[in-house]
PDB file of C-alpha atoms in Angstrom:
ATOM      1  CA  UNK A   1    -118.683-123.313  31.363  1.00  0.00           C
ATOM      2  CA  UNK A   2    -121.611-124.181  29.085  1.00  0.00           C
ATOM      3  CA  UNK A   3    -123.262-127.584  29.289  1.00  0.00           C
ATOM      4  CA  UNK A   4    -124.732-127.439  25.779  1.00  0.00           C
ATOM      5  CA  UNK A   5    -124.447-125.677  22.436  1.00  0.00           C
ATOM      6  CA  UNK A   6    -127.842-124.061  23.034  1.00  0.00           C
ATOM      7  CA  UNK A   7    -126.533-122.500  26.240  1.00  0.00           C
ATOM      8  CA  UNK A   8    -123.375-121.308  24.500  1.00  0.00           C
ATOM      9  CA  UNK A   9    -125.418-119.611  21.748  1.00  0.00           C
ATOM     10  CA  UNK A  10    -128.125-118.175  23.995  1.00  0.00           C
ATOM     11  CA  UNK A  11    -129.128-114.657  23.001  1.00  0.00           C
ATOM     12  CA  UNK A  12    -128.131-114.881  19.343  1.00  0.00           C
ATOM     13  CA  UNK A  13    -131.217-113.783  17.440  1.00  0.00           C
ATOM     14  CA  UNK A  14    -132.144-112.830  13.879  1.00  0.00           C
ATOM     15  CA  UNK A  15    -130.126-109.861  12.649  1.00  0.00           C
ATOM     16  CA  UNK A  16    -127.172-110.401  14.990  1.00  0.00           C
ATOM     17  CA  UNK A  17    -123.618-109.432  14.034  1.00  0.00           C
ATOM     18  CA  UNK A  18    -121.102-112.228  14.567  1.00  0.00           C
ATOM     19  CA  UNK A  19    -117.325-112.440  14.457  1.00  0.00           C
ATOM     20  CA  UNK A  20    -116.322-115.969  13.438  1.00  0.00           C
ATOM     21  CA  UNK A  21    -112.733-117.073  13.967  1.00  0.00           C
ATOM     22  CA  UNK A  22    -110.643-119.122  11.566  1.00  0.00           C
ATOM     23  CA  UNK A  23    -108.681-118.911   8.353  1.00  0.00           C
ATOM     24  CA  UNK A  24    -110.166-121.012   5.590  1.00  0.00           C
ATOM     25  CA  UNK A  25    -111.396-123.959   7.638  1.00  0.00           C
ATOM     26  CA  UNK A  26    -108.484-123.924  10.107  1.00  0.00           C
ATOM     27  CA  UNK A  27    -109.359-122.816  13.614  1.00  0.00           C
ATOM     28  CA  UNK A  28    -113.074-122.386  12.949  1.00  0.00           C
ATOM     29  CA  UNK A  29    -115.651-122.979  15.723  1.00  0.00           C
ATOM     30  CA  UNK A  30    -117.222-125.976  13.962  1.00  0.00           C
ATOM     31  CA  UNK A  31    -119.738-126.991  16.611  1.00  0.00           C
ATOM     32  CA  UNK A  32    -120.894-123.448  17.273  1.00  0.00           C
ATOM     33  CA  UNK A  33    -121.475-122.896  13.559  1.00  0.00           C
ATOM     34  CA  UNK A  34    -123.467-126.125  13.366  1.00  0.00           C
ATOM     35  CA  UNK A  35    -125.431-124.873  16.362  1.00  0.00           C
ATOM     36  CA  UNK A  36    -126.273-121.645  14.538  1.00  0.00           C
ATOM     37  CA  UNK A  37    -127.453-123.688  11.584  1.00  0.00           C
ATOM     38  CA  UNK A  38    -129.723-125.778  13.813  1.00  0.00           C
ATOM     39  CA  UNK A  39    -130.912-122.696  15.715  1.00  0.00           C
ATOM     40  CA  UNK A  40    -132.161-121.289  12.419  1.00  0.00           C
ATOM     41  CA  UNK A  41    -131.303-117.635  13.069  1.00  0.00           C
ATOM     42  CA  UNK A  42    -131.328-115.513   9.924  1.00  0.00           C
ATOM     43  CA  UNK A  43    -130.356-112.113   8.544  1.00  0.00           C
ATOM     44  CA  UNK A  44    -126.930-112.480  10.137  1.00  0.00           C
ATOM     45  CA  UNK A  45    -123.994-110.201   9.483  1.00  0.00           C
ATOM     46  CA  UNK A  46    -120.863-112.342   9.709  1.00  0.00           C
ATOM     47  CA  UNK A  47    -117.321-110.984   9.937  1.00  0.00           C
ATOM     48  CA  UNK A  48    -114.736-113.610   9.041  1.00  0.00           C
ATOM     49  CA  UNK A  49    -111.684-114.001   6.841  1.00  0.00           C
ATOM     50  CA  UNK A  50    -113.769-116.012   4.362  1.00  0.00           C
ATOM     51  CA  UNK A  51    -116.949-118.080   4.314  1.00  0.00           C
ATOM     52  CA  UNK A  52    -115.659-121.627   4.739  1.00  0.00           C
ATOM     53  CA  UNK A  53    -116.252-124.169   1.990  1.00  0.00           C
ATOM     54  CA  UNK A  54    -119.499-125.319   0.428  1.00  0.00           C
ATOM     55  CA  UNK A  55    -120.291-128.064   2.932  1.00  0.00           C
ATOM     56  CA  UNK A  56    -118.336-127.057   6.023  1.00  0.00           C
ATOM     57  CA  UNK A  57    -117.943-124.141   8.406  1.00  0.00           C
ATOM     58  CA  UNK A  58    -119.743-120.929   7.524  1.00  0.00           C
ATOM     59  CA  UNK A  59    -120.664-122.523   4.202  1.00  0.00           C
ATOM     60  CA  UNK A  60    -123.409-124.356   6.100  1.00  0.00           C
ATOM     61  CA  UNK A  61    -125.030-121.044   7.061  1.00  0.00           C
ATOM     62  CA  UNK A  62    -124.539-119.663   3.570  1.00  0.00           C
ATOM     63  CA  UNK A  63    -126.258-122.655   1.997  1.00  0.00           C
ATOM     64  CA  UNK A  64    -129.215-122.191   4.349  1.00  0.00           C
ATOM     65  CA  UNK A  65    -129.474-118.495   3.395  1.00  0.00           C
ATOM     66  CA  UNK A  66    -128.935-117.479   7.029  1.00  0.00           C
ATOM     67  CA  UNK A  67    -126.310-114.845   6.195  1.00  0.00           C
ATOM     68  CA  UNK A  68    -127.455-111.443   4.943  1.00  0.00           C
ATOM     69  CA  UNK A  69    -124.025-109.795   4.815  1.00  0.00           C
ATOM     70  CA  UNK A  70    -120.416-111.042   4.835  1.00  0.00           C
ATOM     71  CA  UNK A  71    -117.460-108.871   5.775  1.00  0.00           C
ATOM     72  CA  UNK A  72    -114.498-110.881   4.496  1.00  0.00           C
ATOM     73  CA  UNK A  73    -111.117-110.789   2.781  1.00  0.00           C
ATOM     74  CA  UNK A  74    -111.823-113.180  -0.062  1.00  0.00           C
ATOM     75  CA  UNK A  75    -114.404-115.479  -1.582  1.00  0.00           C
ATOM     76  CA  UNK A  76    -112.021-118.429  -1.230  1.00  0.00           C
ATOM     77  CA  UNK A  77    -112.936-122.002  -2.118  1.00  0.00           C
ATOM     78  CA  UNK A  78    -116.685-121.569  -1.662  1.00  0.00           C
ATOM     79  CA  UNK A  79    -118.576-121.849  -4.953  1.00  0.00           C
ATOM     80  CA  UNK A  80    -121.899-121.023  -3.301  1.00  0.00           C
ATOM     81  CA  UNK A  81    -120.402-117.829  -1.884  1.00  0.00           C
ATOM     82  CA  UNK A  82    -119.201-116.926  -5.377  1.00  0.00           C
ATOM     83  CA  UNK A  83    -122.625-117.687  -6.849  1.00  0.00           C
ATOM     84  CA  UNK A  84    -124.526-115.614  -4.286  1.00  0.00           C
ATOM     85  CA  UNK A  85    -122.069-112.739  -4.648  1.00  0.00           C
ATOM     86  CA  UNK A  86    -122.379-112.618  -8.445  1.00  0.00           C
ATOM     87  CA  UNK A  87    -126.173-112.948  -8.242  1.00  0.00           C
ATOM     88  CA  UNK A  88    -126.301-110.206  -5.572  1.00  0.00           C
ATOM     89  CA  UNK A  89    -128.147-112.557  -3.260  1.00  0.00           C
ATOM     90  CA  UNK A  90    -125.833-111.550  -0.427  1.00  0.00           C
ATOM     91  CA  UNK A  91    -124.258-108.268   0.580  1.00  0.00           C
ATOM     92  CA  UNK A  92    -120.468-108.558   0.647  1.00  0.00           C
ATOM     93  CA  UNK A  93    -117.914-106.092   1.983  1.00  0.00           C
ATOM     94  CA  UNK A  94    -114.469-107.181   0.803  1.00  0.00           C
ATOM     95  CA  UNK A  95    -111.655-105.905   3.016  1.00  0.00           C
ATOM     96  CA  UNK A  96    -107.888-106.350   2.538  1.00  0.00           C
ATOM     97  CA  UNK A  97    -106.769-109.099   4.911  1.00  0.00           C
ATOM     98  CA  UNK A  98    -104.373-106.987   6.968  1.00  0.00           C
ATOM     99  CA  UNK A  99    -106.927-104.201   7.174  1.00  0.00           C
ATOM    100  CA  UNK A 100    -109.572-106.668   8.361  1.00  0.00           C
ATOM    101  CA  UNK A 101    -107.300-107.911  11.137  1.00  0.00           C
ATOM    102  CA  UNK A 102    -106.474-104.353  12.191  1.00  0.00           C
ATOM    103  CA  UNK A 103    -110.120-103.234  12.102  1.00  0.00           C
ATOM    104  CA  UNK A 104    -110.991-106.061  14.489  1.00  0.00           C
ATOM    105  CA  UNK A 105    -107.980-105.367  16.710  1.00  0.00           C
ATOM    106  CA  UNK A 106    -108.893-101.681  16.807  1.00  0.00           C
ATOM    107  CA  UNK A 107    -112.495-102.461  17.680  1.00  0.00           C
ATOM    108  CA  UNK A 108    -111.378-104.692  20.527  1.00  0.00           C
ATOM    109  CA  UNK A 109    -109.030-101.971  21.793  1.00  0.00           C
ATOM    110  CA  UNK A 110    -111.744 -99.304  21.734  1.00  0.00           C
ATOM    111  CA  UNK A 111    -110.212 -97.457  18.782  1.00  0.00           C
ATOM    112  CA  UNK A 112    -113.068 -96.209  16.572  1.00  0.00           C
ATOM    113  CA  UNK A 113    -111.048 -95.629  13.376  1.00  0.00           C
ATOM    114  CA  UNK A 114    -107.574 -95.452  11.876  1.00  0.00           C
ATOM    115  CA  UNK A 115    -105.832 -94.588   8.610  1.00  0.00           C
ATOM    116  CA  UNK A 116    -104.100 -97.114   6.337  1.00  0.00           C
ATOM    117  CA  UNK A 117    -102.422 -96.933   2.913  1.00  0.00           C
ATOM    118  CA  UNK A 118    -104.002-100.253   1.876  1.00  0.00           C
ATOM    119  CA  UNK A 119    -106.598 -99.721  -0.835  1.00  0.00           C
ATOM    120  CA  UNK A 120    -105.484 -96.259  -1.930  1.00  0.00           C
ATOM    121  CA  UNK A 121    -105.912 -95.889  -5.691  1.00  0.00           C
ATOM    122  CA  UNK A 122    -108.268 -98.871  -5.929  1.00  0.00           C
ATOM    123  CA  UNK A 123    -112.083 -99.131  -5.990  1.00  0.00           C
ATOM    124  CA  UNK A 124    -111.948 -99.327  -2.181  1.00  0.00           C
ATOM    125  CA  UNK A 125    -111.139 -95.623  -2.175  1.00  0.00           C
ATOM    126  CA  UNK A 126    -114.468 -94.629  -3.748  1.00  0.00           C
ATOM    127  CA  UNK A 127    -116.619 -92.630  -1.347  1.00  0.00           C
ATOM    128  CA  UNK A 128    -114.053 -92.904   1.439  1.00  0.00           C
ATOM    129  CA  UNK A 129    -112.251 -90.259   3.432  1.00  0.00           C
ATOM    130  CA  UNK A 130    -108.620 -89.870   2.340  1.00  0.00           C
ATOM    131  CA  UNK A 131    -106.003 -87.874   4.235  1.00  0.00           C
ATOM    132  CA  UNK A 132    -102.385 -87.189   3.424  1.00  0.00           C
ATOM    133  CA  UNK A 133     -99.698 -87.760   6.041  1.00  0.00           C
ATOM    134  CA  UNK A 134     -96.064 -86.945   5.228  1.00  0.00           C
ATOM    135  CA  UNK A 135     -96.966 -86.734   1.557  1.00  0.00           C
ATOM    136  CA  UNK A 136     -98.658 -90.142   1.398  1.00  0.00           C
ATOM    137  CA  UNK A 137    -102.452 -90.731   1.094  1.00  0.00           C
ATOM    138  CA  UNK A 138    -104.278 -92.957   3.596  1.00  0.00           C
ATOM    139  CA  UNK A 139    -107.835 -94.323   3.783  1.00  0.00           C
ATOM    140  CA  UNK A 140    -109.962 -94.014   6.895  1.00  0.00           C
ATOM    141  CA  UNK A 141    -111.083 -97.405   8.209  1.00  0.00           C
ATOM    142  CA  UNK A 142    -113.547 -98.022  11.043  1.00  0.00           C
ATOM    143  CA  UNK A 143    -112.904-100.442  13.878  1.00  0.00           C
ATOM    144  CA  UNK A 144    -115.082-103.556  13.962  1.00  0.00           C
ATOM    145  CA  UNK A 145    -117.019-105.032  16.860  1.00  0.00           C
ATOM    146  CA  UNK A 146    -119.876-107.516  17.005  1.00  0.00           C
ATOM    147  CA  UNK A 147    -122.705-108.690  19.207  1.00  0.00           C
ATOM    148  CA  UNK A 148    -121.015-112.086  19.544  1.00  0.00           C
ATOM    149  CA  UNK A 149    -117.538-113.447  18.821  1.00  0.00           C
ATOM    150  CA  UNK A 150    -117.348-117.202  18.188  1.00  0.00           C
ATOM    151  CA  UNK A 151    -113.773-118.424  18.488  1.00  0.00           C
ATOM    152  CA  UNK A 152    -111.995-121.769  18.519  1.00  0.00           C
ATOM    153  CA  UNK A 153    -109.226-122.596  20.983  1.00  0.00           C
ATOM    154  CA  UNK A 154    -107.226-125.709  21.768  1.00  0.00           C
ATOM    155  CA  UNK A 155    -107.426-125.509  25.551  1.00  0.00           C
ATOM    156  CA  UNK A 156    -109.193-123.460  28.188  1.00  0.00           C
ATOM    157  CA  UNK A 157    -108.872-123.519  31.938  1.00  0.00           C
ATOM    158  CA  UNK A 158    -111.913-123.257  34.186  1.00  0.00           C
ATOM    159  CA  UNK A 159    -111.519-119.496  34.429  1.00  0.00           C
ATOM    160  CA  UNK A 160    -111.744-119.134  30.640  1.00  0.00           C
ATOM    161  CA  UNK A 161    -108.104-118.429  29.780  1.00  0.00           C
ATOM    162  CA  UNK A 162    -107.446-119.701  26.248  1.00  0.00           C
ATOM    163  CA  UNK A 163    -104.535-121.314  24.416  1.00  0.00           C
ATOM    164  CA  UNK A 164    -104.619-121.760  20.634  1.00  0.00           C
ATOM    165  CA  UNK A 165    -102.690-124.398  18.707  1.00  0.00           C
ATOM    166  CA  UNK A 166    -100.285-123.372  15.972  1.00  0.00           C
ATOM    167  CA  UNK A 167    -101.910-121.917  12.836  1.00  0.00           C
ATOM    168  CA  UNK A 168    -105.384-122.342  14.339  1.00  0.00           C
ATOM    169  CA  UNK A 169    -104.539-119.223  16.308  1.00  0.00           C
ATOM    170  CA  UNK A 170    -104.997-116.964  13.215  1.00  0.00           C
ATOM    171  CA  UNK A 171    -107.877-114.461  13.651  1.00  0.00           C
ATOM    172  CA  UNK A 172    -109.190-115.941  16.899  1.00  0.00           C
ATOM    173  CA  UNK A 173    -107.279-113.843  19.482  1.00  0.00           C
ATOM    174  CA  UNK A 174    -108.225-110.464  18.009  1.00  0.00           C
ATOM    175  CA  UNK A 175    -111.835-111.540  17.509  1.00  0.00           C
ATOM    176  CA  UNK A 176    -112.075-112.664  21.122  1.00  0.00           C
ATOM    177  CA  UNK A 177    -111.463-109.065  22.212  1.00  0.00           C
ATOM    178  CA  UNK A 178    -114.040-107.499  19.882  1.00  0.00           C
ATOM    179  CA  UNK A 179    -117.254-109.331  20.754  1.00  0.00           C
ATOM    180  CA  UNK A 180    -119.687-107.980  23.331  1.00  0.00           C
ATOM    181  CA  UNK A 181    -120.161-111.651  24.217  1.00  0.00           C
ATOM    182  CA  UNK A 182    -117.278-113.995  23.388  1.00  0.00           C
ATOM    183  CA  UNK A 183    -117.982-117.715  23.155  1.00  0.00           C
ATOM    184  CA  UNK A 184    -115.003-120.072  22.970  1.00  0.00           C
ATOM    185  CA  UNK A 185    -115.305-123.591  21.603  1.00  0.00           C
ATOM    186  CA  UNK A 186    -112.395-125.650  22.940  1.00  0.00           C
ATOM    187  CA  UNK A 187    -111.055-129.167  22.550  1.00  0.00           C
ATOM    188  CA  UNK A 188    -110.022-129.552  26.155  1.00  0.00           C
ATOM    189  CA  UNK A 189    -110.730-127.920  29.527  1.00  0.00           C
ATOM    190  CA  UNK A 190    -108.066-128.163  32.216  1.00  0.00           C
ATOM    191  CA  UNK A 191    -107.916-127.085  35.838  1.00  0.00           C
ATOM    192  CA  UNK A 192    -106.579-123.649  36.719  1.00  0.00           C
ATOM    193  CA  UNK A 193    -102.814-123.960  36.568  1.00  0.00           C
ATOM    194  CA  UNK A 194    -103.032-126.690  33.939  1.00  0.00           C
ATOM    195  CA  UNK A 195    -100.915-124.643  31.539  1.00  0.00           C
ATOM    196  CA  UNK A 196     -98.163-122.076  31.924  1.00  0.00           C
ATOM    197  CA  UNK A 197     -99.604-118.557  32.451  1.00  0.00           C
ATOM    198  CA  UNK A 198     -96.979-117.284  29.994  1.00  0.00           C
ATOM    199  CA  UNK A 199     -98.663-119.395  27.294  1.00  0.00           C
ATOM    200  CA  UNK A 200    -102.106-117.778  27.662  1.00  0.00           C
ATOM    201  CA  UNK A 201    -103.092-116.208  24.338  1.00  0.00           C
ATOM    202  CA  UNK A 202    -106.500-114.834  25.355  1.00  0.00           C
ATOM    203  CA  UNK A 203    -107.011-113.851  29.010  1.00  0.00           C
ATOM    204  CA  UNK A 204    -110.267-114.889  30.648  1.00  0.00           C
ATOM    205  CA  UNK A 205    -111.394-111.262  31.009  1.00  0.00           C
ATOM    206  CA  UNK A 206    -112.406-111.383  27.328  1.00  0.00           C
ATOM    207  CA  UNK A 207    -114.208-114.743  27.481  1.00  0.00           C
ATOM    208  CA  UNK A 208    -117.809-115.018  28.627  1.00  0.00           C
ATOM    209  CA  UNK A 209    -118.691-118.614  27.732  1.00  0.00           C
ATOM    210  CA  UNK A 210    -116.704-121.801  27.122  1.00  0.00           C
ATOM    211  CA  UNK A 211    -118.026-124.895  25.345  1.00  0.00           C
ATOM    212  CA  UNK A 212    -116.015-128.100  25.640  1.00  0.00           C
ATOM    213  CA  UNK A 213    -116.522-129.704  22.227  1.00  0.00           C
ATOM    214  CA  UNK A 214    -113.737-132.290  22.352  1.00  0.00           C
ATOM    215  CA  UNK A 215    -111.753-133.168  19.251  1.00  0.00           C
ATOM    216  CA  UNK A 216    -113.523-132.474  15.985  1.00  0.00           C
ATOM    217  CA  UNK A 217    -113.012-133.411  12.371  1.00  0.00           C
ATOM    218  CA  UNK A 218    -110.008-131.564  10.951  1.00  0.00           C
ATOM    219  CA  UNK A 219    -110.604-131.195   7.233  1.00  0.00           C
ATOM    220  CA  UNK A 220    -108.145-130.109   4.553  1.00  0.00           C
ATOM    221  CA  UNK A 221    -109.433-127.199   2.483  1.00  0.00           C
ATOM    222  CA  UNK A 222    -107.516-128.112  -0.653  1.00  0.00           C
ATOM    223  CA  UNK A 223    -105.507-131.280  -0.904  1.00  0.00           C
ATOM    224  CA  UNK A 224    -102.483-131.111  -3.181  1.00  0.00           C
ATOM    225  CA  UNK A 225    -100.077-133.919  -3.992  1.00  0.00           C
ATOM    226  CA  UNK A 226     -96.853-134.096  -5.902  1.00  0.00           C
ATOM    227  CA  UNK A 227     -96.807-135.843  -9.248  1.00  0.00           C
TER     228      UNK A 227
END
C-alpha cells in the first residue's frame, strides 16, 4: 500500500515507457496521471487506447508536452492530440484496437510476437513482415511491455488483488500483466476476504503498488441528448 502519489510513482523518470489503462476517459488512473503531471517527467512513451481529452486524463500530459510518443488506437476527442499529430510535434504509432489489446496481452504473457490479419492491404503493412498461412496473409506484430503500468480498479484487498467495475475494466486487466512495475489506483481498499475470490480480475501477483484514491470525478467524454 502506498501512502502518497509520490510513493506510488517512485522510479518513473524521464524517458520511461508507461501503459495507461482506460478507454476514452472511463477507467483511467486520474490521480496517477495528475501525479505524473506534477512530477514533471518528460520524453515519455505512453501506450493507451487514446490520449484522453484536452483537459482531462492523458490530455494533461499532452498539453504539458511531457509525451514524446503515443502508441494508441485513435486520436479520439482530443483536439490537442490532433494538432500535435498533424504538426509532427509528437510521434504517434496508430494500432488497430484489437491488435493493441492483443499486443499488450501477448507482452504480459511473455509472447514476443504473433501474426494477425488486421492491417493487411493497408498502410500498416508497409515495411512489415507478412506471412501466408492457409492461403491468407498475416502481419507480424510485436508484444508490448512497459517500465510501468498505471491501472484503475474499483476495489483492492490488502494483498493487491483487484476488482474492476463494469466498463471501467476495459484495457486495465491486460495492462496490469505487462508492466515491469504495476501501480493500481483504487477507489476502495478492503480486508483480505472482503470480496469473493471468484470475482478477482487481476491477481495480486501482478500488482506491485496500490494507491487508495477514493472516489474521483467521473466525467462524460461526449454528452448526447435526444431532441
